[in-house]
Every structure is written in C-alpha cells, then in structure tokens.
Short mmCIF file of C-alpha atoms in Angstrom, two decimals:
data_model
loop_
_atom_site.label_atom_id
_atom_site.label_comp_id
_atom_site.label_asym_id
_atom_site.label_seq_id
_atom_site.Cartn_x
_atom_site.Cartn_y
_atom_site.Cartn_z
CA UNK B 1 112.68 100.76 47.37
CA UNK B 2 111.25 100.55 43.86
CA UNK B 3 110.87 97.73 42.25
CA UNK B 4 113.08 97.87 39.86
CA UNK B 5 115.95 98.54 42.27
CA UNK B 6 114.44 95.51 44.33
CA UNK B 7 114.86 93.14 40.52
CA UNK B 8 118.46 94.73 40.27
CA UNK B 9 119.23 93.72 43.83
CA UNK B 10 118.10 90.13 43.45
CA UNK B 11 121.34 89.10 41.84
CA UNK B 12 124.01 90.96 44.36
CA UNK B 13 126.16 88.30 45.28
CA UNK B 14 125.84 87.09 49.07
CA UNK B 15 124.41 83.86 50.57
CA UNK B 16 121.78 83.38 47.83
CA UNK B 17 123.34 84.34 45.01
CA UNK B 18 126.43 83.11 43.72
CA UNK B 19 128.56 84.69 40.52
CA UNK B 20 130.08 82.33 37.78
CA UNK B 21 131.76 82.67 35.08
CA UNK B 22 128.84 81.93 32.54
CA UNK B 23 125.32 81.74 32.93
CA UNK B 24 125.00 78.13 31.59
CA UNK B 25 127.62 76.93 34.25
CA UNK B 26 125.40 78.75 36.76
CA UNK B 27 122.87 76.49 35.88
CA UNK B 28 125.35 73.34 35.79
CA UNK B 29 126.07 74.14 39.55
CA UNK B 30 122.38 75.05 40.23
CA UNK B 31 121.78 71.02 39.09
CA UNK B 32 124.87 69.58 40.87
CA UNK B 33 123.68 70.71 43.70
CA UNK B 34 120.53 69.58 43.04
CA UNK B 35 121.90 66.35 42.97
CA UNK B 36 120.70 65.80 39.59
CA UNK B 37 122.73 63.48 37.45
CA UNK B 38 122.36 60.14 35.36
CA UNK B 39 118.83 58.59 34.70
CA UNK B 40 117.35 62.09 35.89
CA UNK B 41 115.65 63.94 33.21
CA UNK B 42 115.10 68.08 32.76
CA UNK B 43 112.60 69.56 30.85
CA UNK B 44 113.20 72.58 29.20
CA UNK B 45 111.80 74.60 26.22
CA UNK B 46 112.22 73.74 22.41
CA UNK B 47 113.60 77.29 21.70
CA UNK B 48 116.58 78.18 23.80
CA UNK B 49 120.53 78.15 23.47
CA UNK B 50 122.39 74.66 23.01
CA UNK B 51 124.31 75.60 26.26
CA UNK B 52 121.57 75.47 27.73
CA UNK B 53 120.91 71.68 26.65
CA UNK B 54 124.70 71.12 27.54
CA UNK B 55 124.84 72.15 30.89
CA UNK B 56 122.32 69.66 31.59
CA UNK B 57 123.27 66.97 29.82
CA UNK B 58 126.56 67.47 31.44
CA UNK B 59 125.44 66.41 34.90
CA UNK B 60 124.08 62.88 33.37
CA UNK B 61 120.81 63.68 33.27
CA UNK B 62 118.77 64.02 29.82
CA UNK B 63 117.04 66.91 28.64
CA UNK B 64 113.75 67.02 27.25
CA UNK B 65 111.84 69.47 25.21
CA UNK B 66 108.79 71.13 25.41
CA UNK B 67 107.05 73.68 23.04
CA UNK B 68 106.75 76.87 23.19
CA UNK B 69 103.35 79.21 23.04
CA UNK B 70 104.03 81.60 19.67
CA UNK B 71 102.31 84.64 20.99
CA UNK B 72 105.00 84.75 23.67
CA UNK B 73 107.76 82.77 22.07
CA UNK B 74 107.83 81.29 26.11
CA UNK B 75 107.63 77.46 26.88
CA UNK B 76 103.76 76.13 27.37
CA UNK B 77 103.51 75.64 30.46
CA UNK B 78 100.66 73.23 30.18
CA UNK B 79 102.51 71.12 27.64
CA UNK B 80 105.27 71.20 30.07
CA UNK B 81 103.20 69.37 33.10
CA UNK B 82 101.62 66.75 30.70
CA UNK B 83 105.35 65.74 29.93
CA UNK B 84 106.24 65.53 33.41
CA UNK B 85 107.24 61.54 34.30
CA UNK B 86 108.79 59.48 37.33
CA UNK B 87 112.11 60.51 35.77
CA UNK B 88 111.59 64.41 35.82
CA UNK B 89 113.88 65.65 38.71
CA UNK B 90 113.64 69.54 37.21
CA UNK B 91 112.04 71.77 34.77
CA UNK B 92 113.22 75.13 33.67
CA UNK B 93 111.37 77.95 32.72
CA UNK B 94 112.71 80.72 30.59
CA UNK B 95 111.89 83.97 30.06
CA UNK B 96 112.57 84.79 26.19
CA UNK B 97 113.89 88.06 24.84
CA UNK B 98 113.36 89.41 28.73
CA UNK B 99 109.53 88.74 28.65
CA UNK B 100 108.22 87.23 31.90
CA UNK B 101 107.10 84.02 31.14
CA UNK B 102 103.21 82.28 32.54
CA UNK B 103 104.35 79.17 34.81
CA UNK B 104 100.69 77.97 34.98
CA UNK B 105 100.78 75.33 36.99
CA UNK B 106 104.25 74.33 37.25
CA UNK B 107 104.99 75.65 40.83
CA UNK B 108 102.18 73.85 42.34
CA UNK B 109 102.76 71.42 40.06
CA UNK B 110 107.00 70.62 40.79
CA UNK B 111 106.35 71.51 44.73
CA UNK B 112 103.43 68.76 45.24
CA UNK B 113 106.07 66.10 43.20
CA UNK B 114 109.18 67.54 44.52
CA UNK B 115 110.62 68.40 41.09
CA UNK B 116 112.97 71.63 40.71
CA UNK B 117 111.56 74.37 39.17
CA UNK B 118 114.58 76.11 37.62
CA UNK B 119 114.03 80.22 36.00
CA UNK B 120 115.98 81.27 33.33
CA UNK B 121 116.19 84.46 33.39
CA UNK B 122 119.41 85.34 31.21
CA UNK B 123 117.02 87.57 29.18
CA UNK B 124 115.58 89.11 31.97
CA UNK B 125 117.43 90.32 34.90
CA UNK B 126 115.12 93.55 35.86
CA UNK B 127 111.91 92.08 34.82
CA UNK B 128 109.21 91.59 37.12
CA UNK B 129 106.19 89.45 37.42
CA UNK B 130 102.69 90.04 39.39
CA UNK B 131 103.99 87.83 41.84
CA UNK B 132 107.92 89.27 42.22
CA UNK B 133 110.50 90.12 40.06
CA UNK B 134 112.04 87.45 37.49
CA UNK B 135 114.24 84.75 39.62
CA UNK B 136 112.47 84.92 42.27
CA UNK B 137 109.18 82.78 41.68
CA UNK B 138 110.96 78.64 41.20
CA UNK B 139 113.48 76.93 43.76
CA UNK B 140 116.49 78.35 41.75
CA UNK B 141 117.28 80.84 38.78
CA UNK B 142 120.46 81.71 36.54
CA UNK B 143 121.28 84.69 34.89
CA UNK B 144 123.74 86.03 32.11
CA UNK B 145 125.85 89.26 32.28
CA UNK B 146 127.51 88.36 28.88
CA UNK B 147 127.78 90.88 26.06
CA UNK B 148 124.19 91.04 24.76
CA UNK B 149 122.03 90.96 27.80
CA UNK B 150 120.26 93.96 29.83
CA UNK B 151 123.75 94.24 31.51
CA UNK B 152 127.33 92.91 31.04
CA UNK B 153 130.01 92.49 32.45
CA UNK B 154 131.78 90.82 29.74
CA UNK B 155 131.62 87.32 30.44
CA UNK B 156 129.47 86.20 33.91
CA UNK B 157 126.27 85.08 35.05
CA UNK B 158 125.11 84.23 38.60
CA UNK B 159 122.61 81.51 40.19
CA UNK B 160 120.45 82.45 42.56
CA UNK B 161 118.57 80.22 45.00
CA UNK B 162 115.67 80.46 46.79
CA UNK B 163 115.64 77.34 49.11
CA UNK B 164 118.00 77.51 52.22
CA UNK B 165 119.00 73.63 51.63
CA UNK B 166 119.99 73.94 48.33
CA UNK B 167 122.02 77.43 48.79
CA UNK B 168 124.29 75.95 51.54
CA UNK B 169 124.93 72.89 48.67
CA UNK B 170 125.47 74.90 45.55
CA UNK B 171 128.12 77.03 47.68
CA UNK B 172 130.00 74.02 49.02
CA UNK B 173 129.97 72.74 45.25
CA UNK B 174 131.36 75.91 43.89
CA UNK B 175 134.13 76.30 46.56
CA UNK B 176 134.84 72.80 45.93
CA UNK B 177 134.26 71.63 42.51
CA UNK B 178 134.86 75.03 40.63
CA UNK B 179 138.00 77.16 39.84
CA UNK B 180 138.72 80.07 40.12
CA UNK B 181 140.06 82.03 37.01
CA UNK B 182 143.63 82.98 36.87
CA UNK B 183 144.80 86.65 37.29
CA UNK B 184 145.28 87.35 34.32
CA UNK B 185 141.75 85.71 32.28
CA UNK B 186 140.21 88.13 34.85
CA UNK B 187 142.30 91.03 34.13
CA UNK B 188 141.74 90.70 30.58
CA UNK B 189 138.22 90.14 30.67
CA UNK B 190 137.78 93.82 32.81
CA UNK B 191 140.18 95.08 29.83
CA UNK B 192 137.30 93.89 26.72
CA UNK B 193 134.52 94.62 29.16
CA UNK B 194 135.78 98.06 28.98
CA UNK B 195 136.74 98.46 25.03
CA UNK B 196 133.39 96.86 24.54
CA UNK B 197 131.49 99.30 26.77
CA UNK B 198 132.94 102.66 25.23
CA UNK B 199 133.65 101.29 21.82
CA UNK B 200 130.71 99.52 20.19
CA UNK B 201 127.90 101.55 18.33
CA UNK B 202 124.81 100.01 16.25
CA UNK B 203 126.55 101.13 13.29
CA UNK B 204 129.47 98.89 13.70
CA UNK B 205 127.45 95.85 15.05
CA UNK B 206 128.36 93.64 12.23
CA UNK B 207 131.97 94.68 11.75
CA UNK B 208 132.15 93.95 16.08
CA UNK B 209 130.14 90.44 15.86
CA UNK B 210 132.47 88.94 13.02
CA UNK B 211 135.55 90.30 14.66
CA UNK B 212 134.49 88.98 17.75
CA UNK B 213 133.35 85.46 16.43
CA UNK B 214 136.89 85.53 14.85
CA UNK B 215 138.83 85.81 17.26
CA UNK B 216 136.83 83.83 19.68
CA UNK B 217 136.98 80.86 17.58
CA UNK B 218 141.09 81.33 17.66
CA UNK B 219 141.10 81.56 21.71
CA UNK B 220 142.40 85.23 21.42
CA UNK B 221 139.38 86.20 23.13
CA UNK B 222 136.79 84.60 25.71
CA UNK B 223 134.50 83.76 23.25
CA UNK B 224 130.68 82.98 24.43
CA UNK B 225 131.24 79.64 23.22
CA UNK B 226 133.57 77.48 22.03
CA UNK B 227 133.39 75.59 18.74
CA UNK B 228 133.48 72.64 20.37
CA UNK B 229 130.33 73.81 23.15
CA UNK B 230 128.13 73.69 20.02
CA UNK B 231 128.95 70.30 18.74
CA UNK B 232 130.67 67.99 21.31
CA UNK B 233 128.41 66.82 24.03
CA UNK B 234 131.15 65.94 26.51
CA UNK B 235 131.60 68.49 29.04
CA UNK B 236 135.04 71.13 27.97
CA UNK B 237 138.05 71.43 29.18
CA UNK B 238 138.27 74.49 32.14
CA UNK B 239 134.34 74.74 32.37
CA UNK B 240 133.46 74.41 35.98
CA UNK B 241 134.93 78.11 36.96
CA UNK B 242 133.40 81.06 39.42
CA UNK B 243 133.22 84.42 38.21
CA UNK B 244 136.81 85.61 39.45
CA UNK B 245 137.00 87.47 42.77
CA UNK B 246 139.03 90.36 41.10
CA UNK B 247 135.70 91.40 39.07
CA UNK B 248 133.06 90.96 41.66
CA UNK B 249 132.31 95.04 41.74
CA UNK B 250 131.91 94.73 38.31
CA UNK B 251 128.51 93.25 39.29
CA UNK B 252 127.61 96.03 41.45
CA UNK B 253 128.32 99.01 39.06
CA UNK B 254 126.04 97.16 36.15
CA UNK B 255 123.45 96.30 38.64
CA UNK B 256 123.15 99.83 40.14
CA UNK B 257 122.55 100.70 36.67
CA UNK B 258 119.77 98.29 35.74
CA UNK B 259 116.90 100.88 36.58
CA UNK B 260 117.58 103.27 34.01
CA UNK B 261 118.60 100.61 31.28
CA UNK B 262 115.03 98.66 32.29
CA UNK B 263 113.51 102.20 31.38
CA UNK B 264 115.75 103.02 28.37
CA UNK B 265 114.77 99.68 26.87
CA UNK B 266 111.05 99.95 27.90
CA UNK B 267 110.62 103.26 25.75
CA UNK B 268 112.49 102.29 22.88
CA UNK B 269 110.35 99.05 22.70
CA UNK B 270 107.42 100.92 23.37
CA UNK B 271 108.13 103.00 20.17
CA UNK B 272 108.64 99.75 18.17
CA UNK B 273 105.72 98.37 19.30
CA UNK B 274 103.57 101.37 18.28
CA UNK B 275 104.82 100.72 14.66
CA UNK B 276 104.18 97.27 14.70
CA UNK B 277 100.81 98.10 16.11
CA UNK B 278 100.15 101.22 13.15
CA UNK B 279 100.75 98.07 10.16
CA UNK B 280 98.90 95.41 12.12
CA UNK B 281 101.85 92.88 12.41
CA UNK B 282 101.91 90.01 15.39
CA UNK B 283 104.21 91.15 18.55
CA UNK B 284 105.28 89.23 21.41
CA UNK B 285 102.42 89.46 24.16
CA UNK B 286 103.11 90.54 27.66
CA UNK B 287 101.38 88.96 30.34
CA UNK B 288 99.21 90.96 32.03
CA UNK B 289 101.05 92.71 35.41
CA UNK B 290 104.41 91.77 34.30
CA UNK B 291 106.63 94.01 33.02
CA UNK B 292 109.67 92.52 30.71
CA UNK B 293 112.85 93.52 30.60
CA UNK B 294 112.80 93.86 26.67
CA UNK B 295 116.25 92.61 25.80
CA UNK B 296 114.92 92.76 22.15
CA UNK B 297 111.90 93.35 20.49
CA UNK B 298 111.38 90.00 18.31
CA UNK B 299 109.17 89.98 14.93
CA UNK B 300 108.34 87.10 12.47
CA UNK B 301 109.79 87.75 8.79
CA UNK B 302 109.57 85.25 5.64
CA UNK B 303 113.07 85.47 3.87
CA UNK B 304 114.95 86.19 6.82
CA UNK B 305 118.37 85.44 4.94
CA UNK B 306 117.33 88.61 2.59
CA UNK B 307 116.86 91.06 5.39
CA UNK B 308 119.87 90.17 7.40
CA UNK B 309 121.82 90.90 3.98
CA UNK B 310 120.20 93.76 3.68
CA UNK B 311 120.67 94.62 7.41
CA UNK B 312 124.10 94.22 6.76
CA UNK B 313 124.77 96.61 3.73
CA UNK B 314 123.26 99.06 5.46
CA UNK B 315 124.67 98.81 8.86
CA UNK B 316 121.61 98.37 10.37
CA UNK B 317 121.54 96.67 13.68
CA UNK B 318 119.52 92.87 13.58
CA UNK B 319 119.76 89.65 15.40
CA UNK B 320 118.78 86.10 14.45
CA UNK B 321 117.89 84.57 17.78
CA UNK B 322 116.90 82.09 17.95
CA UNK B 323 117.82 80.76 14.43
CA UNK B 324 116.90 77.08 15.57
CA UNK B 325 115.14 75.01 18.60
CA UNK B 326 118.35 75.18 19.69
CA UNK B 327 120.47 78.26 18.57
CA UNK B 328 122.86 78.67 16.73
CA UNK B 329 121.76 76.77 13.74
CA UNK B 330 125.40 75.42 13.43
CA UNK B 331 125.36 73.85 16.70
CA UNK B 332 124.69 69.75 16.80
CA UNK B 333 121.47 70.16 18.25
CA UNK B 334 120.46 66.27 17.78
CA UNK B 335 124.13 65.37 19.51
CA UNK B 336 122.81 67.21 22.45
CA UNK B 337 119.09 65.40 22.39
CA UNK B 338 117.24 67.42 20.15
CA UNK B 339 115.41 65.42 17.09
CA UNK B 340 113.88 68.12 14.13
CA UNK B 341 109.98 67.87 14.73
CA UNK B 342 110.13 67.52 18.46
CA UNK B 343 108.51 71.14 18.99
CA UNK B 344 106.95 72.02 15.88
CA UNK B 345 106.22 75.50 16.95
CA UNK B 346 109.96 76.06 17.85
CA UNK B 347 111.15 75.11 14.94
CA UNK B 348 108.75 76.98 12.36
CA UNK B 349 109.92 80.66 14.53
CA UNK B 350 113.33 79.71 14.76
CA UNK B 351 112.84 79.37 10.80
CA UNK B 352 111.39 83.31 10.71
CA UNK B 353 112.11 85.10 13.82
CA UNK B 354 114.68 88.31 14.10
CA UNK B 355 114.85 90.78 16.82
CA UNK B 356 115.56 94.47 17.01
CA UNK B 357 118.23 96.31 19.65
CA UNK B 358 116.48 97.80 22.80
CA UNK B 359 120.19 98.71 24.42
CA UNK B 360 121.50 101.57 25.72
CA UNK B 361 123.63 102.34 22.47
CA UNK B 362 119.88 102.51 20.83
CA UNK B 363 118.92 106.26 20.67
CA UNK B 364 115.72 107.56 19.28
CA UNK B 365 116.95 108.72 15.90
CA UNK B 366 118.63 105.04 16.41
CA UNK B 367 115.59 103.58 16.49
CA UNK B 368 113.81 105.53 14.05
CA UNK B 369 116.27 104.55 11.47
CA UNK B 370 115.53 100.90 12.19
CA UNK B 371 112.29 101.38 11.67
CA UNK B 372 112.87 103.39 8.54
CA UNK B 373 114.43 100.23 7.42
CA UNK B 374 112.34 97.76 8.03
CA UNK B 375 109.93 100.23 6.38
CA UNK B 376 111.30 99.34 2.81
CA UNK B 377 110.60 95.77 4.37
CA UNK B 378 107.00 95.57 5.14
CA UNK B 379 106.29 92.75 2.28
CA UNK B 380 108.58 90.60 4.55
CA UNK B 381 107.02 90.78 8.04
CA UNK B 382 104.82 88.49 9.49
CA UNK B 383 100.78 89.61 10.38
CA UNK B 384 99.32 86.61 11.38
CA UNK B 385 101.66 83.90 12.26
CA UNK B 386 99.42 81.44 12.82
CA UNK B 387 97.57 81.63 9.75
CA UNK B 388 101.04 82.50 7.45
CA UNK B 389 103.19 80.27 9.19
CA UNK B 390 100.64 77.09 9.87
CA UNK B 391 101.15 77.45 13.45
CA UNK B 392 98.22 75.73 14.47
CA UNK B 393 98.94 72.92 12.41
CA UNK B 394 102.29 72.73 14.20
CA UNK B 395 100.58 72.00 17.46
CA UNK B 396 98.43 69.89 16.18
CA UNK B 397 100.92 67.63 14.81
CA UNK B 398 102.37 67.93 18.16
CA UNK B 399 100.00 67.05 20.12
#
C-alpha cells in the first residue's frame, strides 16, 4: 500500500472514524466526548476559521489563542506549551493550507498532563508527516469534505480517533445526541455535489462564490455557514447532525480518488513555487519529510483589496484565506473570544495573505495564466515578510 492510499484510507468510516455533517461539528463531538465543557479551556491557533472557535465554545469551554510561526502560517508550537494552564483540557493543532504542521513538544507535552491533543486537518486530508500521515499523530483529528478542500463531497467532514476509550464515547454521543439529516437535505446535497463537480471552472470562480454566498445566506442552499455561525455565539438551531447514511459512498468514491488529486496538486504547486523561487518572494516552508497536501499555495501581498479587484475583472481564480485571526473578516471574532492584538503575527498575515488554486479544475495553461497575472503584479508581493511586514516586532510585542 502506498502511502498516499494509506492517508486516503485514514478517514473511511468504521470504528475510528465517524462522518458528520461538517467538519467543525466533527470537532464539537470529538470534545463532547471528551467530556470537555464549562471552565475547560482549548487552545487553538490565532489564524483559523470562526467555526472553529464556535464549536468549542459551544461545549462551555473557552478557547484560547496562540500564534502562529509566519514561515509556515502553522500555530507555534512552543508558544502553545508555555500557554498551557490547570484549565487546558485540549489543544488543537492545524495544518494550514494542507501543510503538515511541527507539534514540537505538544504530544509529549498533552500525554505527560493528560490534555487532548486535537489535529485539524480540514486542509489536509492526504498529507503525511515523518511520523504518519496527517490525523494520525494526536488523540483525535477532524476533517472537511466541503467544497474547497482536497476532496468534497459537498457538505461533510469526519472525526477520527485514535484512542479506543474515546472512540466507543464519541460513537455513543453521535448515535445519541446527533440527527440524522432528513431524506431529502441528503438528496439535495448529492444533487449540488454533482452540479458543483461537473459545472465549476476557474474561470467562473467568482460568478460561482457570489451565487453561492447568495443563496446560502437565503437558506436555498446548504451554505458553509450561516449568517448567524459568524456572529452569534450560541450554538444554531439543527447543528448537532451526522453526515446522512444515504451519502456515505460518497466518501469512498472521493477518497479512492485522493492519490491522484494529492499528485495533481503537488505539481501544480511545485510549478508555483518555482516562480516564486525565480523572483525571490517568501513561500510557505515545508517541514522537512512531510509532504503537504497543498490545498493552496498562499503568498503575502500589500494592497490585497487591489489584486482581488483585479483578480476579479479578469476572471482569475484567488482566495483571501484567512482574511482575519479568525476568518471571515465579517465574522464577530471578539463575540467568540478573540481580542485584536492577541496574536500579532496572525493578524498582520491575515491583513496580506491570498492563496492560489492547486485543484483538479487547475490545468497547466491554468496555472500559467495565474502566474501570468500575478506577473503584472510583482510590485505587490511580499519578499521578506519579516522585514516588510514587521513580523518580528509582532512577536516581540507578543511575547
């Protein structure tokens, strides 16, 4: 078995690995089970999705934030353990844009104190680490198979757990606790799975995005979150709810092709990364034996607004993630425990950072026109982030 049909089969469903219907309530159930709750607290980096701040503040418990290292736009692990208290029942890990993140010392760390360690790997299903593939290396791990990630199914995610104890608890919970969606969310969910999967093209990302934000925000479509998700800090209505037995070989056809769309992505970031190399800009850092699943290939630009307008006239596929410590920059990120300054490096990228498509809808000439674009761009992109962007300043307020 290779190993990248080993990473695909990580996240089958079976007595490990349990589907829901988002990634975030994956980890809700993952912390449930935990038994994690009110006067608990989670750390968790300074540079993620609100959701992910929800689902924990959902339980009870409180999250808190830790910074992230800006070569690898992954939390610092070492600033991570030196925020560790009496009151930390978990800490989650996550590994950004599909990159395999350094733990340090966290799993010694959390197993000598008993604290959770908790991957994130909704980025990186596929990638793989010296030591195993992504999801495989805390006590637990979530996953996304929602629109943008190395594969979809739509809507879905799946924990995965890797202590015995806690598996047989997080199943009871979700047979007892969660619902089941109806018949019909399910069947329409396999029907915009499928429109998405033979429909959408690079050139019509931003006509797609608004129309699906659109009608998301209506309810004529399962959005990936609702208005209120980003604002209200009170668990929604309908939340708690498996994946929906109807679509459960859904998982296996996008998992049995995760190989090839590992290597699809690899080669198109490979090319990007060559350019970036050829004009000297700063690039996210691998970690030496890993091998990330490259969701997107993130760079540092000053007048991000500008490009994305730009991106936009000329149909020209571009993300924003993550536009803020905690993304989207709309969201209420202090409602949900985050206060502006907290992690200074955080919030300077989420000020600068944009990312370029690595999916399967990415040819070469794709690709090449990208970088053709960003080409007419070069005044905007970041060389030396630390020295352009005050990074180390950042930290040292920080610290």
């Amino acid at each position: 078995m290779t190993d990248a049909v080993a990473a695909a089969r990580l996240w089958e469903p079976g007595p490990a690995v349990i589907p829901f219907i988002k990634g975030r309530v994956a980890l809700y159930a993952i912390l449930r089970a935990a038994g994690i709750g009110p006067g608990d607290e989670v750390l968790i980096p300074g540079f993620t999705c609100v959701v992910v701040a929800g689902a924990v503040g959902y339980t009870g418990a409180r999250p808190v934030f830790y910074d992230i290292v800006p070569e690898t736009y992954n939390g610092d692990p070492e600033q991570a353990v030196a925020m560790i208290t009496e009151r930390t029942r978990a800490v989650l890990v996550q590994h950004t844009f599909g990159m395999p993140a350094d733990l340090g010392r966290l799993p010694t760390l959390c197993r000598e104190r008993d604290i959770l360690l908790v991957e994130d790997c909704a980025h990186a299903t596929g990638a793989l680490t010296p030591a195993g593939p992504a999801g495989s290396l805390g006590d637990a791990a979530f996953t996304s198979f929602q629109w943008s990630k190395p594969v979809t199914t739509g809507l879905g995610g799946a924990a995965r757990i890797n202590r015995p104890d806690l598996a047989e608890k997080l199943r009871r919970i979700a047979d007892e606790e969660f619902d089941e969606p109806s018949l019909l969310k399910s069947l329409t969910l396999l029907t915009v799975s499928s429109a998405f999967e033979h429909l959408f093209r690079p050139a019509v990302f931003w006509t797609v995005r608004d129309a699906y934000r659109w009608l998301g925000k209506r309810g004529l479509v399962a959005g990936s979150s609702s208005a209120a998700e980003l604002v209200d800090p009170a668990i929604p209505a309908a939340y708690a709810e498996t994946f929906g037995r109807p679509r459960h070989g859904q998982i296996a056809r996008v998992l049995r092709r995760l190989p090839a769309t590992i290597a699809h992505r690899t080669a198109i970031a490979r090319r990007y990364a060559e350019w970036c190399d050829g004009h000297g800009f700063a690039r996210q850092h691998e970690t030496v034996g890993s091998a990330s699943a490259h969701l997107r290939f993130p760079l540092l630009v000053n007048d991000r607004p500008r490009l994305l307008a730009d991106a936009r006239a000329n149909r020209i596929e571009i993300g924003d993630w993550f536009n803020a410590p905690l993304h989207p920059a709309e969201a209420a990120g202090e409602a949900f425990g985050y206060t502006p300054g907290t992690c200074p490096v955080g919030d300077r990228l989420a000020q600068c950072v944009i990312n370029l498509p690595t999916h399967r809808r990415v040819s070469g000439h794709e690709a090449e026109r990208v970088l053709s674009f960003m080409d007419r761009h070069l005044p905007l992109v970041v060389r030396d982030p630390h020295r352009e962007l005050g990074l180390d300043n950042a930290r040292g307020k920080r610290a």
